[in-house]
Each structure stands twice: as C-alpha cells, then as structure tokens.
Amino acid sequence: MPRTETSASGAEAPAVELVGLSKTFGSVRANDAVSFRVERGSIHGVIGENGAGKSTAMKMLYGIYTPDAGKILVEGKVRRWRSPQDAIAAGIGMVHQHFMLAGPHSALDNILLGAETSRRAWSWLPPPLRPIDRSAARAKLQALAERYSLPVDWDTPVERLPVGIQQRIEILKLLYRDARILILDEPTAVLTPQETQDLFANLRRLRGEGKTVLIITHKLKEVMAVTDRVTVFRGGKVTGGVETEATSPQELADLMVGRAVHLQVKVPPQPEPGQAALRLRDLKLTGREGGVERLKGVSLEVRSGEVVGIAGVEGNGQSELLESILRPAELLSGRVEVLGQDVTDLPTAEIKAMGVGWVPEDRHRDGLLLNRPVRENFLLGLQSSAAFSRSGLVQWGEVDAAVKRALEEYDVRPRDPDVNAGGLSGGNQQKLIIAREFERKPRLLVAAQPTRGVDVGAIEFIHDRILKARTEGAGVLLVSSELDEVLALSDRILVLYEGRIVAEFTRAQADEKRIGAAMGGSA
Amino acid sequence: MFEELWAILASTIRVTTPLLFAALGGLYSERSGVVNIALEGKMLVGAFAAAAVALATHSPWLGAAAGAGAGALAGVAYALFVIRWRADQIVAGTAINFLAIGLPPFLCKVLYDSTGGTPSLALSDRFTFEPVALVALALLLTWFWMRRSRSGLWVQFAGEHPQALDAAGVGVNRTRWMAVLMGGVLAGVGGATLSISLSSSFTREMSAGRGFMALAALILGKWRPLPTAAACVLFGLADAMQIRLQGVKLGGGAPIPTQFIQILPYVVTILVLAGVVGQSRAPKALGLSFRKA
C-alpha cells in the first residue's frame, strides 16, 4: 500500500501538486526542484524541449520513477508510489505515446486486462483460473462510453481500428479503472488533424465531467487550443507557469528555449523552377512482410528550386516511398529518375554520388553510427570521394579540417570530432547529418522527418538550411508527419494516403482543413 | 474394408496422443512468448522417467506423474536460462535437447546396466486407453482456459504485448514461468505416453522428432488449441499410414523399401509447413525476453 498522509488542504486541494521534485540519472540532473500544481477539472499542458525534464516529472507522478527528493500530492494527500499500480489505485492513469494494445485482441480484452472480474459462482477456483465475466465488463464499458461519448466497437481486433479509436480505447482503459487524473504523452503525434479535433472535444467533455487532464506535448498550437494552464520545462527546471488565455505561442516558445525564437519560417522567394531533379513514375512496392501493396502507383516530380512536401499520417507509404528512391531495385514496378537519368537499376552508392543529399527518417538506424566518433560519421558515404580519398586511402588531415569547419558552420555542439555520435543530443545529431549531406552540394535533397525529436532552436536552423538548398537551386523532397512543417516549407504539397497520392496543393491553395481531410482519406 | 479403416483410425488416435500432449505443452509456452524448441527434450526425459517409475512401482499412473515431473523439471531448467537469465531461447532449447538425448541412456546404464533403454514393462503396468482420455481432457480444458480464464488472457498478452500486460499490473515473467512449467508437464506426459502406452519401455531417442512435429502442428494450427489438435491428427494420420504401409507390395511384387515409407510423416510436415508458414502469425513477442522498463 502507498503511504498516505493528509496535508492541510481539504476537499478543494489541487488535483496534483508537485513540490521540489528532483531526480538525477548518473550525472544528469533530469529534474531539479520541480514544483507546480494542476487544478481539478482542468486541462493542463506540460511542455518543453526534448530532455527538458517534462517526461521525467510525469513518470515520477505516475510511479515509474522514484523521486530523489520532493513531494507528490494528489488531491491534497502526500503520496509515495512503489510502482504505477499504486498510482493507478490512487486514480492516476497514463496514455503512453506508444499504445499498450495487443493488435489481435478485442478492445474489450485490451481494456479489462489486469482488472478482470469473475462471477461469484467461480470463487472456489484460484483467482488466475477463474473465468472472466466479460458481460459485466461490457456493460460497465458501455455505460462509460455513453457517458463520455466515446463509442468503440468492443469486439473487433484493435489492429483493425483506426489510430484515433485506438487512442479512445486507451482513454477508456483509464476510465474503466476509475482514473480521475489522466496523463497523455504526446497524444496527437499519430493523429490526423481531424482526429486531433475529436480528441480535443473528448478531452473537454472529460473536463466537463470533473476529470483532470495533463497533456505532455511540444506542439504549441495545440497547447493554445485545448489547455487551461501551461507549465514550461527547460533544462530540468520549471521555467514558467501561465494561464493559456494570457499567453501566446511566441512567449511559450521563448520560455522553452530560453531566448527569442522565430516561430514563423521566413520563406525566401522561390527561384524559377528548373529541370526535374527527381521524377518517379508509377512506383509499386509490396511491404516487407509480403502481401499488401504499400505503394500503389505513385508518380511525382520535384523540380530544382522547389520544395515538394509529402503530407500524410505515418504508415501510408512514406517509408516505402523513401526506400524506393535509394533502392529502386526493390520496386515491384515503376521507374526512378534522378537529375534526368534513369537510376532504376543503379546501386545506392551511385545514386547518392550523383548529388543526392539524404536525411533519413530514422537517424539512429540509417543516419549515424552511434558508437563511432563524429569524425567518422561525417565521413560516412564520402569516404571514396575525391576530396577525402587518395589512392584508396582516407586523407584524415583533410577530413579533420572539413569536420572542424562543418561543426562550426552547422553549430553542432560540442565541437568535438572525437565524441561518439550517440553522445550528441537529437538536434545536434540531426545537424551533423545535415552538415554531412550538404557537403555533397546536393542537387536533390531528400529530407525525411528532418526535425523529429529536435528542439525548437534546432528546428529553426534546419528549416533555414532546407530553404537555403532550394535557393541554391536544389530540388527538395520533404516528407514529414508534422503538417505545420510541410505547410511552412513546401511550394507544393502532395498528400499520401494508403500508398497513393490522393491530393495536390500549391502553396497558395494549401489549406490545413482540406489537407487534413485528404490525410484521413476523404479527398 | 471397414476393418481396415477402423484399424487406421484407431492407430491414428494412438499415435496422435503423444503429439497432441507435446503440442499443447508448446502452446502454453509459445503463447506466453517463450519459444519451445526444447519440446523434444522434454518428451524424452518424460518418457524415461515414466518408464523407470512404472517399472519400479508397477503403476502407470505414478509413471505418468513422474513423466510430468521430469518435464516440469526440464521446464524449470529452461525457464531459468531463458526467463531469469534471458539466454537466447533457441540456443538454450537446443542445449536442453542435447542433454535429454544423453542423460537417459546414461541413467539406464547406471540403473539397468543397459545403454539401450529400460527393461520391458509388464502389460499390466502399462496404459491402454487412458492417455487418449487424458489428452482429450487436456485439450478441452486448455481451450476453455484460453478463451475464458484470467490467466489465459494474461498468457496471450505475455506473448503478444508484454509491456501492456506489465502496465496492467500483471507480472510478465511470472506468467511466462507458469506457462513454461505447464508446457513441461504436458510435454513430459506426452513422452510418458510413448514409453508406457505406445511401447513397453524407454528406448534411445524414442521421441524421433515428435517434439519438432508438435511445433510444426502448433504453427499449422496458428497457435490455437483446436486447429492445433486438428494438425496433430493430420500428422498422426500420416504416421498411422506409414505403419500400415510397411510391407505393402507394389504391383510387381517388390515391397517398397521401409525407409521411404517411414519418412511419410516428415514429408507431410515439410509440405504442410512450406505451404502455411507465411500465413500463420506467431505471437508478436515470441522469442523476446522481457525486462521491466
């Protein structure tokens, strides 16, 4: 049992109060005297860059981590958790960023897991062997679903349900356990704009029923749209707590980064588009597991001097599209042309050597050797280029000079070529990749999720670089699940849905609502 | 004609029994996320222990219990390695299989001064129809347990999404331990069926790949009890045909070499698996050890 002691405040105590929470991992002070309170029946935003400490604080509140110092008060009572089970028993629930749902099982089973009840008639059996009373669970859930307007098909395997519904199931899981305080970790990362609106409507309804909601996010627009109050984290500390009504995205961004940030991307005038830098003709590809077609005939063209953005919810063929540009040999059918040349039968290295800059969507898997130094990572893929190689030997002196210059120019910190790439923050890793890929002076730049997991400050820098490549006449293909990013950078936007391009917009026509609808399949 | 069919049917049921025990044992373990390549070894130790105890006590029931215990013991050894110490499941399972090939003949040498196997059991010390009834009961209980019981659901989540089970407050590794032990018990009884029902003694490597065939039946049956049982019957039928066909002469009068006939069940296994394997979806976390976040 969690130990409990009652503090002074009575029934109207805040839902959650954190007092001086600290947590250290090794030499990193992840949370340093974090204090803030969350009012009952409110929607509370918790924002901050990666590594700012917001997740650490929430994990302490939910019992995953134990604080080194400080107090957690829930509804006025000081609490100490030994595991999330204690927090759940006290009415706290968490929807993780990666859903905790088993695909082949029904929504019903996913929800009642761990909280199964049985009929009295079976009480002679040892508890684990007792049959589950699913009809009782169904009745309770049906009542909850009606009360909060969260309809779900209880019997369909959850893998066949859309992501928005899966998230609804996660929320129902918490309500089923009588959670009064709901923590949602980056809840909109996987949703279409329409699903996001639905989620917000549901959260407001939960608030109306007296529930308290905490949202961990980095999307300022959504914070502004749905929260009542916001707590901002930076460097393990709380740097601000503001009423949403009394703040602006600009102020929040400045609090997050600790300096003035340009939220609006300044887009320079577009150069006159030239020749096609990339031309894809009717690409078809089946998934790795065989069977389903992941690309069902994708054709597109990226001209030099333009940014073409691919919008779409993840998993609609983006990864396969990217894959097929560098590895066209794996295509079922179709044709890939780079800078006017058919590369369909060329190996990856030759395609890249034509002047293709590549920012992979998963930088840890495809972009870097995490346990090798920055110097070698910078050289990766350039090892046989004339600049760094003579008679088959790497010219380390020249590499070092280039690395020093690049770290400076691209503001990669620390400026140390000997540190392992895995030791850099996400933003600096990404800047290192960009530095390397720009070293080729790319005439075609493919940037996939270029700012994923990257701080606001670095986002600004990366966006500027992408636009600079365009000004210098490169064709840019941008693939991003962040619709705002696609909207800000792209001269043309294509929407990918279930392996097809279902809509196209120019910058002038681009409209978030219509693109959102196309992303959800209703173009 | 009818007599012939009856004979094949009876024979099919008899040879399916050990296979189905082992496949059910594999089902518990694999649904919980633990690969059970060691079914073969667990059958072997079960077969030896059952024969030895039935010989000493003149009770097939005590023999079967000893088989179950030996299988469970092998399960404990396996679980220690793959759950507690997170060893690779294929490697650890193979090690158990090798151990189970060598250990019983060694014990036979010590106990009976024979490396071939155990001495023969008297007819009265052997099972006749009992294993068939037992396996039918085990099948029905397993089916009901998986569909309806709390631990049935836990085991499925342990193999499909262990993090979700953990987040729901149920110990994943504890669930897997129970499933692996249950798997050992059933595989051990399957082995006992070989030595005290289908034959009258333990002989070296008498499981003859049935543990692997049971795994194949599990894949063919998509890790579900009733389809797995149907797959076992299919393999059992091939085995029964193989026994019936030995000595059958071709049109010209020359008998088909027995070696060709004896491979029939294995050929059926390979053909069926080749056709099915891509479509059958294993539990997602099968073979992955679990560590709390």
PDB file of N, CA and C in Angstrom, chain A residues 95-97 99 101 150 152 162-173 184-191 195-196 198-200 202:
ATOM      1  N   VAL A  95      -1.805   7.557 -20.721  1.00  0.00           N
ATOM      2  CA  VAL A  95      -1.825   7.021 -22.079  1.00  0.00           C
ATOM      3  C   VAL A  95      -0.439   7.230 -22.656  1.00  0.00           C
ATOM      4  N   HIS A  96       0.255   6.121 -22.911  1.00  0.00           N
ATOM      5  CA  HIS A  96       1.623   6.229 -23.395  1.00  0.00           C
ATOM      6  C   HIS A  96       1.634   6.608 -24.863  1.00  0.00           C
ATOM      7  N   GLN A  97       2.758   7.176 -25.283  1.00  0.00           N
ATOM      8  CA  GLN A  97       2.877   7.599 -26.671  1.00  0.00           C
ATOM      9  C   GLN A  97       2.734   6.395 -27.601  1.00  0.00           C
ATOM     10  N   PHE A  99       1.016   3.038 -27.924  1.00  0.00           N
ATOM     11  CA  PHE A  99      -0.134   2.442 -27.260  1.00  0.00           C
ATOM     12  C   PHE A  99       0.191   1.070 -26.689  1.00  0.00           C
ATOM     13  N   LEU A 101      -1.514  -1.724 -26.567  1.00  0.00           N
ATOM     14  CA  LEU A 101      -2.628  -2.529 -27.045  1.00  0.00           C
ATOM     15  C   LEU A 101      -2.088  -3.715 -27.841  1.00  0.00           C
ATOM     16  N   LEU A 150     -17.783   8.166 -26.131  1.00  0.00           N
ATOM     17  CA  LEU A 150     -16.589   7.557 -26.715  1.00  0.00           C
ATOM     18  C   LEU A 150     -16.943   6.182 -27.286  1.00  0.00           C
ATOM     19  N   VAL A 152     -17.031   2.747 -29.133  1.00  0.00           N
ATOM     20  CA  VAL A 152     -15.998   1.839 -29.629  1.00  0.00           C
ATOM     21  C   VAL A 152     -16.670   0.518 -29.960  1.00  0.00           C
ATOM     22  N   PRO A 162      -8.927   2.341 -36.563  1.00  0.00           N
ATOM     23  CA  PRO A 162      -8.056   3.492 -36.817  1.00  0.00           C
ATOM     24  C   PRO A 162      -7.358   3.955 -35.538  1.00  0.00           C
ATOM     25  N   VAL A 163      -6.247   4.658 -35.725  1.00  0.00           N
ATOM     26  CA  VAL A 163      -5.444   5.085 -34.584  1.00  0.00           C
ATOM     27  C   VAL A 163      -6.250   5.934 -33.601  1.00  0.00           C
ATOM     28  N   GLY A 164      -7.110   6.789 -34.139  1.00  0.00           N
ATOM     29  CA  GLY A 164      -7.909   7.639 -33.262  1.00  0.00           C
ATOM     30  C   GLY A 164      -8.763   6.812 -32.315  1.00  0.00           C
ATOM     31  N   ILE A 165      -9.318   5.719 -32.831  1.00  0.00           N
ATOM     32  CA  ILE A 165     -10.146   4.849 -31.992  1.00  0.00           C
ATOM     33  C   ILE A 165      -9.271   4.097 -30.996  1.00  0.00           C
ATOM     34  N   GLN A 166      -8.091   3.697 -31.446  1.00  0.00           N
ATOM     35  CA  GLN A 166      -7.190   3.001 -30.520  1.00  0.00           C
ATOM     36  C   GLN A 166      -6.868   3.902 -29.331  1.00  0.00           C
ATOM     37  N   GLN A 167      -6.676   5.170 -29.622  1.00  0.00           N
ATOM     38  CA  GLN A 167      -6.391   6.098 -28.535  1.00  0.00           C
ATOM     39  C   GLN A 167      -7.601   6.214 -27.598  1.00  0.00           C
ATOM     40  N   ARG A 168      -8.779   6.203 -28.196  1.00  0.00           N
ATOM     41  CA  ARG A 168     -10.002   6.238 -27.406  1.00  0.00           C
ATOM     42  C   ARG A 168     -10.059   5.024 -26.471  1.00  0.00           C
ATOM     43  N   ILE A 169      -9.623   3.872 -26.999  1.00  0.00           N
ATOM     44  CA  ILE A 169      -9.600   2.664 -26.169  1.00  0.00           C
ATOM     45  C   ILE A 169      -8.644   2.845 -24.993  1.00  0.00           C
ATOM     46  N   GLU A 170      -7.505   3.471 -25.256  1.00  0.00           N
ATOM     47  CA  GLU A 170      -6.552   3.736 -24.166  1.00  0.00           C
ATOM     48  C   GLU A 170      -7.177   4.637 -23.109  1.00  0.00           C
ATOM     49  N   ILE A 171      -7.926   5.615 -23.543  1.00  0.00           N
ATOM     50  CA  ILE A 171      -8.565   6.520 -22.577  1.00  0.00           C
ATOM     51  C   ILE A 171      -9.630   5.759 -21.778  1.00  0.00           C
ATOM     52  N   LEU A 172     -10.397   4.909 -22.493  1.00  0.00           N
ATOM     53  CA  LEU A 172     -11.419   4.120 -21.796  1.00  0.00           C
ATOM     54  C   LEU A 172     -10.787   3.172 -20.779  1.00  0.00           C
ATOM     55  N   LYS A 173      -9.585   2.693 -21.111  1.00  0.00           N
ATOM     56  CA  LYS A 173      -8.869   1.827 -20.187  1.00  0.00           C
ATOM     57  C   LYS A 173      -8.688   2.543 -18.847  1.00  0.00           C
ATOM     58  N   LEU A 184      -1.610  12.300 -20.707  1.00  0.00           N
ATOM     59  CA  LEU A 184      -1.475  11.873 -22.101  1.00  0.00           C
ATOM     60  C   LEU A 184      -0.120  12.326 -22.625  1.00  0.00           C
ATOM     61  N   ASP A 185       0.682  11.356 -23.080  1.00  0.00           N
ATOM     62  CA  ASP A 185       2.027  11.649 -23.558  1.00  0.00           C
ATOM     63  C   ASP A 185       1.996  11.838 -25.072  1.00  0.00           C
ATOM     64  N   GLU A 186       2.249  13.042 -25.535  1.00  0.00           N
ATOM     65  CA  GLU A 186       2.262  13.356 -26.976  1.00  0.00           C
ATOM     66  C   GLU A 186       1.068  12.726 -27.690  1.00  0.00           C
ATOM     67  N   PRO A 187      -0.132  13.048 -27.268  1.00  0.00           N
ATOM     68  CA  PRO A 187      -1.290  12.302 -27.789  1.00  0.00           C
ATOM     69  C   PRO A 187      -1.591  12.568 -29.258  1.00  0.00           C
ATOM     70  N   THR A 188      -1.103  13.663 -29.817  1.00  0.00           N
ATOM     71  CA  THR A 188      -1.504  13.961 -31.192  1.00  0.00           C
ATOM     72  C   THR A 188      -0.476  13.532 -32.216  1.00  0.00           C
ATOM     73  N   ALA A 189       0.628  12.930 -31.751  1.00  0.00           N
ATOM     74  CA  ALA A 189       1.719  12.606 -32.676  1.00  0.00           C
ATOM     75  C   ALA A 189       1.267  11.705 -33.820  1.00  0.00           C
ATOM     76  N   VAL A 190       0.307  10.832 -33.553  1.00  0.00           N
ATOM     77  CA  VAL A 190      -0.076   9.864 -34.577  1.00  0.00           C
ATOM     78  C   VAL A 190      -1.446  10.157 -35.190  1.00  0.00           C
ATOM     79  N   LEU A 191      -2.010  11.312 -34.864  1.00  0.00           N
ATOM     80  CA  LEU A 191      -3.378  11.578 -35.306  1.00  0.00           C
ATOM     81  C   LEU A 191      -3.427  12.503 -36.525  1.00  0.00           C
ATOM     82  N   GLU A 195      -8.754  13.872 -36.408  1.00  0.00           N
ATOM     83  CA  GLU A 195      -8.748  13.057 -35.186  1.00  0.00           C
ATOM     84  C   GLU A 195      -8.294  13.882 -33.991  1.00  0.00           C
ATOM     85  N   THR A 196      -7.368  14.802 -34.237  1.00  0.00           N
ATOM     86  CA  THR A 196      -6.910  15.673 -33.165  1.00  0.00           C
ATOM     87  C   THR A 196      -8.067  16.512 -32.640  1.00  0.00           C
ATOM     88  N   ASP A 198     -11.206  15.742 -32.754  1.00  0.00           N
ATOM     89  CA  ASP A 198     -12.088  14.837 -31.996  1.00  0.00           C
ATOM     90  C   ASP A 198     -11.534  14.599 -30.597  1.00  0.00           C
ATOM     91  N   LEU A 199     -10.213  14.367 -30.537  1.00  0.00           N
ATOM     92  CA  LEU A 199      -9.589  14.123 -29.240  1.00  0.00           C
ATOM     93  C   LEU A 199      -9.812  15.311 -28.315  1.00  0.00           C
ATOM     94  N   PHE A 200      -9.598  16.504 -28.853  1.00  0.00           N
ATOM     95  CA  PHE A 200      -9.755  17.697 -28.014  1.00  0.00           C
ATOM     96  C   PHE A 200     -11.194  17.825 -27.520  1.00  0.00           C
ATOM     97  N   ASN A 202     -13.179  15.391 -26.963  1.00  0.00           N
ATOM     98  CA  ASN A 202     -13.344  14.395 -25.906  1.00  0.00           C
ATOM     99  C   ASN A 202     -12.705  14.854 -24.609  1.00  0.00           C
TER     100      ASN A 202
END
